[in-house]
XYZ file of C-alpha atoms in Angstrom:
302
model
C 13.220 21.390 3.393
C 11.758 20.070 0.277
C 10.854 17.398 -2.137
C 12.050 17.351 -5.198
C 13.432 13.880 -5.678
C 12.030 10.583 -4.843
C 13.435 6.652 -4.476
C 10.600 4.048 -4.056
C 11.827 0.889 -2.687
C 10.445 -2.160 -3.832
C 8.810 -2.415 -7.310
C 5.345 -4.366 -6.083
C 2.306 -2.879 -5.955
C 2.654 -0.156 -4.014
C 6.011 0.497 -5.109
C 5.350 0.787 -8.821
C 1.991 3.494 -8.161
C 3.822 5.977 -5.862
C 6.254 6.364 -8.199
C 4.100 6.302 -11.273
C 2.160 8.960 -9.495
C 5.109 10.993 -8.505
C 6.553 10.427 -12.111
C 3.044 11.797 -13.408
C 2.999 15.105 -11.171
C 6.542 15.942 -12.431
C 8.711 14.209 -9.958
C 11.902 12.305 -11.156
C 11.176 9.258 -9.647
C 13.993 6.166 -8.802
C 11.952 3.266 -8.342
C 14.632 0.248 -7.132
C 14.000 -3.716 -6.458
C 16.579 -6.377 -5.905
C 14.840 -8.692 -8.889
C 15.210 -7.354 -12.550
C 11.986 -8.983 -13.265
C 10.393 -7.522 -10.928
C 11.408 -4.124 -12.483
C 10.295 -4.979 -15.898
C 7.182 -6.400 -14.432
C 6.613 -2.702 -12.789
C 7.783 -1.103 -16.017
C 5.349 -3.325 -18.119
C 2.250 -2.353 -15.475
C 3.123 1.013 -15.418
C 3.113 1.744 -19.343
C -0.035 -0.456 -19.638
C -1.675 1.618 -16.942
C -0.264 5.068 -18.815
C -1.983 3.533 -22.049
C -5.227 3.302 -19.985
C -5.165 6.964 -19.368
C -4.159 7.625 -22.813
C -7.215 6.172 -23.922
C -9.427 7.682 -20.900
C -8.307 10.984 -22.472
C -6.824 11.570 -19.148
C -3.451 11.786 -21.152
C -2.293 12.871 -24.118
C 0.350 11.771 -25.726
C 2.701 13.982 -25.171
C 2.305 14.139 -21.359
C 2.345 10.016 -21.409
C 6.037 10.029 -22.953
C 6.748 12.791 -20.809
C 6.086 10.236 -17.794
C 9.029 8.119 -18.606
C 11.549 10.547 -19.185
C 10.828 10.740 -15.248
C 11.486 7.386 -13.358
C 14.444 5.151 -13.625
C 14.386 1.612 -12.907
C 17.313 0.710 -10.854
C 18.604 -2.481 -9.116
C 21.291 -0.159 -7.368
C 20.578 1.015 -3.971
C 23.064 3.628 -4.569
C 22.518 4.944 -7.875
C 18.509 4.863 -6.741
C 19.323 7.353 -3.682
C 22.194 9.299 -5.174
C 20.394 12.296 -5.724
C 17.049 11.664 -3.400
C 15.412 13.737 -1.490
C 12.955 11.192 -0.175
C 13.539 7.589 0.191
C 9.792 5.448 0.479
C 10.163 1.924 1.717
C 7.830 -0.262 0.559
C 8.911 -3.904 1.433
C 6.525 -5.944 3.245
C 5.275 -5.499 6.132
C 7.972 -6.710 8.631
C 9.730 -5.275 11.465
C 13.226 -6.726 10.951
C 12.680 -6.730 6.867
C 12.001 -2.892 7.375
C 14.642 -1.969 9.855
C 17.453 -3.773 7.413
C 16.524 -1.451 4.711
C 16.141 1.538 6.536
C 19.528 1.104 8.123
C 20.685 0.495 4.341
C 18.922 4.058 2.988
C 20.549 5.974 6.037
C 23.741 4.683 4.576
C 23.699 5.723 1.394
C 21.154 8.808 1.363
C 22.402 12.752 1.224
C 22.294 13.768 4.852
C 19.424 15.916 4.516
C 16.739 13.435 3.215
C 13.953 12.167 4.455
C 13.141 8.256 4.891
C 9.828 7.169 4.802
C 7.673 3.808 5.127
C 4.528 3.147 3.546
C 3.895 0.474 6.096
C -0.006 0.830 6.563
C 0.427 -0.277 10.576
C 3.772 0.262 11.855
C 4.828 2.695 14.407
C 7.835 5.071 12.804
C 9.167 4.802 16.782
C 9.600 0.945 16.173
C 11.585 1.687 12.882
C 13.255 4.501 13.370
C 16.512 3.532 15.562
C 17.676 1.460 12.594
C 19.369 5.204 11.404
C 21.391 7.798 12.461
C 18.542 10.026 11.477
C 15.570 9.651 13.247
C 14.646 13.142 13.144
C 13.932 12.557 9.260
C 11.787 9.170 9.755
C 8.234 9.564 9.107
C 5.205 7.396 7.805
C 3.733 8.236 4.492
C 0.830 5.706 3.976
C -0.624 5.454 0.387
C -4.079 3.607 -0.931
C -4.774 1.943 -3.590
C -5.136 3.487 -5.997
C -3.293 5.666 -5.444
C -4.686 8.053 -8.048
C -8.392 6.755 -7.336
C -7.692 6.662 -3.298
C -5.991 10.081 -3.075
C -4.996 10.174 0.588
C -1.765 9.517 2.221
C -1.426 9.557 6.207
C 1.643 11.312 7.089
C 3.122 10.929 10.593
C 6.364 10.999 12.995
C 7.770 9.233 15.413
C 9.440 9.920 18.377
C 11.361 13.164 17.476
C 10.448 13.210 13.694
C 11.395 17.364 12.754
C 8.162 19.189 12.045
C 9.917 20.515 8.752
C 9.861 16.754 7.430
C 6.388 16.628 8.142
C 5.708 19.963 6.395
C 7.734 18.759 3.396
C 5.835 15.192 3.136
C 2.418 17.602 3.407
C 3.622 20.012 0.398
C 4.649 16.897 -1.618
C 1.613 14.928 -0.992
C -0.298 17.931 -1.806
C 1.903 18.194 -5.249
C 1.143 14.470 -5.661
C -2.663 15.889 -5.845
C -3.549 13.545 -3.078
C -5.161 14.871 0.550
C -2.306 14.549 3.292
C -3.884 13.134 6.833
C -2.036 14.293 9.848
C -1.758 11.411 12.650
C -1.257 13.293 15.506
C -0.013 10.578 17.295
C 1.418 7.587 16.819
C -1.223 4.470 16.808
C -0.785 0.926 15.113
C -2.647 1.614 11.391
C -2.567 4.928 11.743
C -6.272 6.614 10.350
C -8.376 4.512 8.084
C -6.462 0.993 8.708
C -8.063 1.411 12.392
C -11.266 1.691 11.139
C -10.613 -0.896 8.069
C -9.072 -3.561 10.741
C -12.079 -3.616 13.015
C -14.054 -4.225 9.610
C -11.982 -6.852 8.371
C -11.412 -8.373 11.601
C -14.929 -8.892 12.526
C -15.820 -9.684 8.725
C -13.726 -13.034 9.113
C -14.821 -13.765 12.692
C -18.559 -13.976 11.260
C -17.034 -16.105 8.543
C -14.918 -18.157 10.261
C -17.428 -19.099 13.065
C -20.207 -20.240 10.706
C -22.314 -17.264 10.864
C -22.445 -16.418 7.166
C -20.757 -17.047 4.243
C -17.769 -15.040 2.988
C -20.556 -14.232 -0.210
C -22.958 -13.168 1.978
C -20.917 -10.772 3.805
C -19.783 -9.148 1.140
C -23.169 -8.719 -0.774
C -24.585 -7.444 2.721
C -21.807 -5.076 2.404
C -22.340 -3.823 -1.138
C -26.008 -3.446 -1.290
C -25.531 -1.247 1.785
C -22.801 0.578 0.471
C -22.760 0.615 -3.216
C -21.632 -1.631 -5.742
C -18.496 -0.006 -7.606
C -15.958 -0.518 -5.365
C -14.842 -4.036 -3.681
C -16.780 -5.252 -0.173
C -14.166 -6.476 2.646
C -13.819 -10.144 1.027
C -12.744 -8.724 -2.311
C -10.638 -5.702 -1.103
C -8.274 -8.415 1.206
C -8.137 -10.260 -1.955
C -6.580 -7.082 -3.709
C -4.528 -6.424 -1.256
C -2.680 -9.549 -0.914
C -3.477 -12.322 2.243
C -0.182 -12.831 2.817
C 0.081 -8.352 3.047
C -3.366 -8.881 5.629
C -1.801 -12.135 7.546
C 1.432 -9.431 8.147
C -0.793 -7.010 8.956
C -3.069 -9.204 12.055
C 0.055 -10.614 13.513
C 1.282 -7.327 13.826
C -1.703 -6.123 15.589
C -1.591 -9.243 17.793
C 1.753 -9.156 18.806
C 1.161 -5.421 19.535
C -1.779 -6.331 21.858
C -1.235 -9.929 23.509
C -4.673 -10.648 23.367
C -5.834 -14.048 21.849
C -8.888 -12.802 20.274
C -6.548 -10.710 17.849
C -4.629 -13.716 16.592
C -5.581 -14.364 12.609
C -8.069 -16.547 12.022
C -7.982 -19.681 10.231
C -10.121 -18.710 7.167
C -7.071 -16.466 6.824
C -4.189 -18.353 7.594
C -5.156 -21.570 5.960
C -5.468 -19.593 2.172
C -2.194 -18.043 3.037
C -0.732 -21.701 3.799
C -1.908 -22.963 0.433
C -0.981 -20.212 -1.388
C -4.179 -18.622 -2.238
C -2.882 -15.272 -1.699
C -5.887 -13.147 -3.704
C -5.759 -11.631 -7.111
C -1.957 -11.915 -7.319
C -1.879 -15.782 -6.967
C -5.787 -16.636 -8.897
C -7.427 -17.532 -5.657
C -8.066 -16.281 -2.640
C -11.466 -15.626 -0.862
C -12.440 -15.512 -4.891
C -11.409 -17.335 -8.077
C -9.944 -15.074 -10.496
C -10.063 -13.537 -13.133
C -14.068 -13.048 -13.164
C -14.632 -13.190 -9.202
C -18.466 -14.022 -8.450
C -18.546 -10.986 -6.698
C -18.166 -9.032 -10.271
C -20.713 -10.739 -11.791
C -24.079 -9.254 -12.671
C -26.142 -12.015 -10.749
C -24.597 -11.815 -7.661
C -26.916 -9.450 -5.670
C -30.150 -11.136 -7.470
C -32.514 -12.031 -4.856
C -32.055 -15.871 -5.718
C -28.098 -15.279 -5.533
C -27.506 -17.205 -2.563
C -28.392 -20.192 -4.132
């Protein structure tokens, strides 16, 4: 069993850097969404980040054009799995959302492949009766970015084949990105267990008055370095509305009160201040004070 094909499902953020990636390491690469703006928004993102590299000297120019000769940009299910031999949902992250459109790929995939979700907390065992195939349902969990967060956690469900998970391995590895084995299944997997109690307690001491949301964060970067985003920010990137998924997931998994999101959460969410992606979130964007050079002075805080 191997990878030599890929469909990415769902041109957002995740969708449009797995299969840049996979495009990039010599993968034809599908990458399908219902909206054709949302394609030629992932098309437009992609060849801006390709420029990036171009001018990194990551990339020459050859190897950029090369890129695009690689992934197709489909708003046919079918013509996007035709030929796959991996199918990577990336919808958001809901049960019923994700079960539709798995029972959709087992439809129209080659009988061989291999159907994977990016979902960064749910349980393949919860998706996985939505096809005829569960043998060949897995978890494949991407970071972002991808290319500057190379690790992907790879696991099965309840009677995923080892031979899948050997083929996800040898294509993450081909992806040039570490592959992390979950044993066993467990709601967010690796890193989003250790991430969640981070988060999670990071909006508790906001939420209750402790500290501010600036505060936390610079705490957070002058202990652990300034170059990449403390917990405020990173939420931000990710997308509320992607986090608010994520904690009622987590709560409904659990039953226990204290899990339920907290208000400094779902209130943004309810006004639409979904993070980078919307202009506001915990942060104003573009320029977030958390990005600006005074914001760890030692008269920052007021």
């Amino acid at each position: 069993m191997r990878v030599r094909r890929v469909a990415l499902i769902g041109a957002g953020t995740m969708g449009r850097q797995i299969s840049l990636q996979a495009a990039r390491c010599g993968f034809p690469a599908a990458l399908y969404d219902l909206n054709d703006e949302a394609l030629a928004d992932a098309e437009n993102w992609q060849r801006q980040q390709v420029l990036d590299w171009v001018a990194l000297g990551e990339l020459d120019k050859v190897a950029a054009a090369a890129i695009f000769d690689k992934i197709r940009y489909v708003t046919d299910l079918a013509s996007a799995l035709r030929e796959a031999d991996l199918a990577i949902e990336a919808v958001p992250e809901r049960i019923a959302l994700k079960r539709e459109v798995f029972a959709q790929l087992d439809r129209l995939l080659p009988a061989q492949a291999i159907i994977a979700t990016n979902s960064s907390s749910i349980r393949v065992s919860a998706l996985e009766g939505a096809t005829e195939r569960p043998e060949l349902v897995a978890n494949l969990h991407f970071y972002l970015p991808v290319w500057d967060s190379p690790m992907v956690e790879i696991g099965g469900g309840s009677c995923t084949r080892p031979e899948a998970l050997d083929a996800l391995v040898a294509f993450a590895r081909a992806l040039r990105i570490l592959p992390l084995r979950v044993q066993k299944e467990s709601t967010g997997f690796v890193f989003n267990r250790v991430w969640r109690a981070v988060k999670k307690e990071a909006m508790r001491v906001a939420d209750s008055g402790v500290a501010s949301i600036e505060d936390i964060d610079r705490a957070w970067m002058i202990k652990f370095g300034r170059e990449k985003p403390p917990p405020f920010a990173q939420m931000d990137r990710i997308g509320l509305d992607v986090i608010l998924d994520i904690e009622r997931r987590y709560a409904a998994e659990s039953g226990d009160p204290d899990d339920l999101p907290k208000p400094i959460l779902t209130e943004r969410v309810e006004r639409g201040d979904l993070g980078l992606k919307s202009g506001r979130g915990f942060y104003q964007y573009p320029d977030p004070a958390w990005e600006q050079p005074g914001f760890l002075a030692p008269d920052a805080a007021d």
